[in-house]
Coordinates of C-alpha atoms in Angstrom, one line a residue:
M1055 CA -38.1 4.1 -27.6
N1056 CA -38.7 5.6 -24.1
T1057 CA -41.8 7.7 -24.7
S1058 CA -41.7 9.1 -21.1
R1059 CA -38.2 10.4 -21.5
T1060 CA -39.0 11.9 -24.9
A1061 CA -42.0 13.7 -23.5
H1062 CA -39.9 15.0 -20.6
R1063 CA -37.4 16.4 -23.1
L1064 CA -40.1 18.0 -25.1
V1065 CA -41.5 19.6 -22.0
S1066 CA -38.1 20.8 -20.9
R1067 CA -37.4 22.4 -24.3
A1068 CA -40.9 24.0 -24.3
A1069 CA -40.2 25.4 -20.9
T1070 CA -37.0 27.0 -22.1
A1071 CA -38.6 28.3 -25.2
A1072 CA -41.4 29.9 -23.1
A1073 CA -38.9 31.5 -20.7
L1074 CA -36.9 32.8 -23.7
A1075 CA -40.0 34.3 -25.3
T1076 CA -40.8 36.0 -22.0
A1077 CA -37.2 37.3 -21.7
L1078 CA -37.3 38.6 -25.2
G1079 CA -40.5 40.4 -24.6
L1080 CA -39.0 42.7 -22.0
G1081 CA -39.0 45.6 -24.4
A1082 CA -36.8 47.1 -27.1
V1083 CA -33.1 46.6 -26.7
P1084 CA -31.4 49.9 -26.0
P1085 CA -28.9 50.9 -28.6
A1086 CA -25.3 49.9 -27.8
T1087 CA -22.8 52.7 -27.3
A1088 CA -19.1 52.7 -26.9
A1089 CA -17.2 54.7 -24.3
A1090 CA -16.1 58.1 -25.5
P1091 CA -12.4 58.6 -26.0
S1092 CA -10.7 60.0 -22.9
A1093 CA -9.3 63.5 -23.1
A1094 CA -6.2 62.0 -21.4
R1095 CA -5.6 59.8 -24.5
P1096 CA -4.5 62.1 -27.3
G1097 CA -4.5 60.7 -30.8
G1098 CA -7.0 59.1 -33.2
P1099 CA -7.4 59.3 -37.0
A1100 CA -4.3 60.5 -38.9
P1101 CA -4.4 62.7 -42.0
D1102 CA -3.2 59.8 -44.1
G1103 CA -6.1 57.6 -43.1
G1104 CA -4.2 55.8 -40.4
W1105 CA -4.5 55.9 -36.7
H1106 CA -2.1 56.8 -33.8
Q1107 CA -2.3 57.0 -30.0
H1108 CA 0.2 56.8 -27.2
G1109 CA 3.0 56.0 -29.6
L1110 CA 1.0 53.2 -31.2
H1111 CA 0.0 53.5 -34.9
L1112 CA -1.9 51.7 -37.7
T1113 CA -1.5 52.3 -41.4
A1114 CA -4.4 53.4 -43.5
A1115 CA -5.0 49.9 -44.7
E1116 CA -4.7 48.4 -41.2
N1117 CA -7.0 51.1 -39.8
K1118 CA -9.6 50.3 -42.5
K1119 CA -9.6 46.6 -41.6
V1120 CA -10.2 47.3 -37.9
D1121 CA -13.1 49.6 -38.9
G1122 CA -14.6 46.8 -41.0
F1123 CA -14.2 44.5 -38.0
V1124 CA -16.0 47.0 -35.8
A1125 CA -18.9 47.2 -38.3
R1126 CA -19.3 43.4 -38.4
A1127 CA -19.3 43.2 -34.6
R1128 CA -22.0 45.9 -34.4
Q1129 CA -24.2 43.9 -36.8
A1130 CA -23.7 40.6 -35.0
E1131 CA -24.5 42.1 -31.6
R1132 CA -28.1 42.6 -32.6
S1133 CA -28.7 38.8 -32.6
I1134 CA -26.4 38.0 -29.7
S1135 CA -27.8 40.5 -27.1
P1136 CA -31.3 39.0 -27.0
Q1137 CA -29.9 35.6 -26.1
V1138 CA -27.7 37.1 -23.3
R1139 CA -30.6 39.1 -22.0
A1140 CA -32.7 35.9 -21.9
A1141 CA -30.0 33.9 -20.2
A1142 CA -29.7 36.7 -17.6
R1143 CA -33.4 36.7 -16.9
I1144 CA -33.8 33.0 -16.7
S1145 CA -30.8 32.6 -14.3
H1146 CA -31.9 35.6 -12.2
A1147 CA -28.8 37.6 -13.0
E1148 CA -28.2 41.3 -13.1
L1149 CA -27.0 42.3 -16.5
T1150 CA -24.7 45.2 -15.7
G1151 CA -23.3 47.8 -18.1
F1152 CA -25.5 46.5 -20.9
D1153 CA -25.4 49.9 -22.8
Q1154 CA -21.6 49.6 -23.0
R1155 CA -21.6 46.1 -24.6
L1156 CA -19.6 47.3 -27.7
K1157 CA -15.9 47.9 -27.2
S1158 CA -14.9 51.3 -28.6
P1159 CA -13.1 51.5 -31.9
D1160 CA -10.1 53.3 -30.2
S1161 CA -9.8 50.6 -27.6
L1162 CA -9.8 47.9 -30.3
K1163 CA -7.2 49.7 -32.3
R1164 CA -5.0 50.1 -29.2
K1165 CA -5.2 46.4 -28.6
V1166 CA -4.4 45.5 -32.2
A1167 CA -1.6 48.0 -32.5
T1168 CA -0.1 46.8 -29.1
W1169 CA -0.1 43.2 -30.2
M1170 CA 1.5 44.0 -33.5
R1171 CA 4.2 46.1 -31.8
E1172 CA 4.9 43.3 -29.2
T1173 CA 5.0 40.6 -31.9
P1174 CA 6.9 41.8 -34.9
G1175 CA 5.6 40.3 -38.1
Q1176 CA 2.1 39.7 -36.8
T1177 CA -0.5 41.0 -39.2
V1178 CA -3.6 43.0 -38.5
D1179 CA -5.8 40.1 -39.6
A1180 CA -4.1 37.7 -37.2
S1181 CA -4.5 40.3 -34.4
L1182 CA -8.2 40.7 -35.1
R1183 CA -8.7 36.9 -35.0
Q1184 CA -7.5 37.0 -31.4
I1185 CA -10.1 39.6 -30.2
N1186 CA -13.1 38.0 -28.3
D1187 CA -14.4 41.1 -26.5
A1188 CA -15.5 43.5 -29.3
V1189 CA -19.0 42.5 -28.0
R1190 CA -19.0 41.9 -24.3
F1191 CA -21.5 41.4 -21.4
T1192 CA -21.4 41.2 -17.6
L1193 CA -23.7 39.0 -15.6
Q1194 CA -23.6 39.1 -11.8
W1195 CA -25.3 37.3 -8.9
P1196 CA -25.0 37.5 -5.1
S1197 CA -22.4 35.2 -3.7
G1198 CA -25.0 32.6 -2.4
T1199 CA -26.5 32.0 -5.9
Y1200 CA -23.5 32.7 -8.0
S1201 CA -22.3 29.2 -8.9
Q1202 CA -25.8 28.0 -9.7
G1203 CA -26.4 31.1 -11.8
V1204 CA -23.2 30.7 -13.8
R1205 CA -24.0 27.1 -14.5
T1206 CA -27.5 27.9 -15.7
A1207 CA -26.6 31.0 -17.8
A1208 CA -23.6 29.2 -19.5
G1209 CA -25.7 26.1 -20.0
L1210 CA -28.3 28.1 -21.8
L1211 CA -25.8 29.9 -24.1
A1212 CA -24.4 26.5 -25.0
A1213 CA -27.8 24.9 -25.5
W1214 CA -28.7 27.8 -28.0
G1215 CA -25.8 26.9 -30.2
N1216 CA -23.0 29.2 -29.0
D1217 CA -19.6 27.4 -28.8
S1218 CA -17.5 28.0 -25.7
T1219 CA -14.1 29.1 -27.0
R1220 CA -12.5 30.3 -23.8
W1221 CA -13.2 29.7 -20.1
A1222 CA -11.0 31.5 -17.6
N1223 CA -12.0 30.8 -14.0
T1224 CA -9.7 32.7 -11.7
W1225 CA -11.6 32.3 -8.4
H1226 CA -8.9 29.8 -7.3
R1227 CA -6.0 32.3 -7.6
A1228 CA -4.3 33.4 -4.5
A1229 CA -3.8 36.9 -6.0
G1230 CA -5.1 39.1 -8.8
Y1231 CA -8.4 39.3 -10.7
K1232 CA -11.3 37.1 -9.6
A1233 CA -14.2 36.1 -11.8
V1234 CA -15.1 33.8 -14.6
N1235 CA -14.4 35.3 -18.1
S1236 CA -15.8 33.3 -20.9
A1237 CA -15.7 33.7 -24.7
W1238 CA -18.3 32.3 -27.1
R1239 CA -18.7 32.0 -30.9
A1240 CA -22.2 32.9 -32.1
P1241 CA -23.6 30.2 -34.4
R1242 CA -24.9 32.4 -37.3
S1243 CA -22.4 35.2 -37.6
G1244 CA -19.4 33.4 -36.2
Q1245 CA -18.8 36.5 -34.0
L1246 CA -16.8 36.0 -30.9
F1247 CA -18.2 37.7 -27.8
E1248 CA -17.3 37.8 -24.1
V1249 CA -19.4 37.1 -21.0
Q1250 CA -18.0 37.9 -17.6
F1251 CA -19.6 36.2 -14.6
H1252 CA -19.2 38.3 -11.4
T1253 CA -20.5 38.9 -7.9
P1254 CA -21.2 42.5 -6.9
E1255 CA -17.9 42.4 -4.9
S1256 CA -15.8 41.1 -7.7
K1257 CA -17.3 43.6 -10.2
A1258 CA -16.7 46.5 -7.8
A1259 CA -13.0 45.4 -7.5
Q1260 CA -12.8 45.2 -11.3
L1261 CA -14.1 48.8 -11.6
E1262 CA -11.8 50.0 -8.8
T1263 CA -8.7 48.5 -10.5
H1264 CA -9.6 49.4 -14.1
K1265 CA -7.4 52.6 -14.2
L1266 CA -4.5 50.7 -12.6
Y1267 CA -4.8 47.9 -15.3
E1268 CA -5.0 50.4 -18.1
E1269 CA -1.8 52.1 -17.0
Q1270 CA -0.1 48.8 -16.4
R1271 CA -0.7 47.6 -20.0
L1272 CA 0.5 50.7 -21.7
P1273 CA 3.7 50.0 -23.7
G1274 CA 5.7 52.8 -22.0
T1275 CA 5.0 51.8 -18.4
P1276 CA 8.3 51.1 -16.7
P1277 CA 8.7 47.5 -15.2
A1278 CA 8.9 48.8 -11.6
R1279 CA 5.7 50.7 -12.1
V1280 CA 4.1 47.6 -13.6
R1281 CA 4.9 45.6 -10.5
E1282 CA 3.6 48.3 -8.2
L1283 CA 0.3 48.5 -10.1
Q1284 CA -0.1 44.7 -9.9
E1285 CA 0.5 44.7 -6.2
Q1286 CA -2.2 47.4 -5.8
Q1287 CA -4.6 45.3 -7.8
N1288 CA -3.8 42.2 -5.8
A1289 CA -4.6 44.0 -2.6
I1290 CA -8.0 45.0 -3.8
F1291 CA -9.0 41.6 -5.2
A1292 CA -7.7 39.9 -2.0
A1293 CA -10.7 41.4 -0.2
V1294 CA -13.3 39.8 -2.6
P1295 CA -15.1 36.8 -1.0
V1296 CA -15.1 33.6 -3.0
P1297 CA -18.6 32.2 -3.7
P1298 CA -19.2 28.6 -2.6
G1299 CA -18.2 26.2 -5.4
A1300 CA -16.9 29.0 -7.7
E1301 CA -13.5 27.4 -8.0
R1302 CA -15.0 24.3 -9.6
L1303 CA -17.0 26.0 -12.3
T1304 CA -16.1 24.7 -15.8
A1305 CA -17.2 25.4 -19.3
P1306 CA -20.4 23.6 -20.5
A1307 CA -20.6 21.3 -23.4
R1308 CA -23.2 22.2 -26.0
R1309 CA -26.4 20.3 -25.2
L1310 CA -30.1 20.5 -26.0
S1311 CA -31.4 18.5 -23.0
P1312 CA -31.9 18.5 -20.1
D1313 CA -33.0 22.1 -19.8
P1314 CA -30.5 23.9 -17.6
A1315 CA -33.1 26.3 -16.4
R1316 CA -34.9 23.5 -14.6
R1317 CA -32.2 23.4 -12.0
L1318 CA -32.9 26.9 -10.8
P1319 CA -35.3 27.5 -7.8
V1320 CA -38.3 29.6 -8.5
P1321 CA -37.6 33.3 -7.5
A1322 CA -39.3 34.7 -4.5
P1323 CA -42.3 37.0 -5.1
A1324 CA -41.4 40.7 -5.2
G1325 CA -42.0 42.5 -1.9

């Protein structure tokens, strides 16, 4: 047995454990909140216990199942958030929008009802199994450290037992949304959660195009308007610089060694 290699692995794991302990000691995690329903979106709970909005609807039984899904996501978030905070700190990422890490119940219900409307015969249970962003986070780095940061943060999440279930790298696209959107399955709860990896520029473009995207995905939006909205989004994302090496970023395999945090340079002292 190679005792030198074993010792190195133990030191690497100890370094990660120490960094994780430091990150988790940042203070109490602020409570998660969901975006308040917009006044421009009439609807909500129905008198019969169902739900309706924008011509979409759920029966009382379907609505109850989504509410149960929301409650389980809220419970699971309590153990997921500390790991994401730790990965952000170790990889020197900015964790943006952390207080909005839970998707609102109305937003989840719109998504489920839309899928069921577009796919006749699809059940509410099948729709809920497709949702990976009920709990979601955004990490961002400057363009110069983006690729290294993504590799480190994703490597840490995998090393801590989270399974990568989706990895959508759109930096190579000639048009449209640019970022890495990943989905993970937490080891204890089995809860799916989303982590978006952005630069400040790509995140700003996402925020700028959000209302366009929301209108585009509504069931009643005419096809011509859908194309117009997509062209507007393409123009905004076309101005986003692509970080060096971002097109080649791929999902990590689960691993316990070597410690992915060791690849990151020591941050400069604060001014």
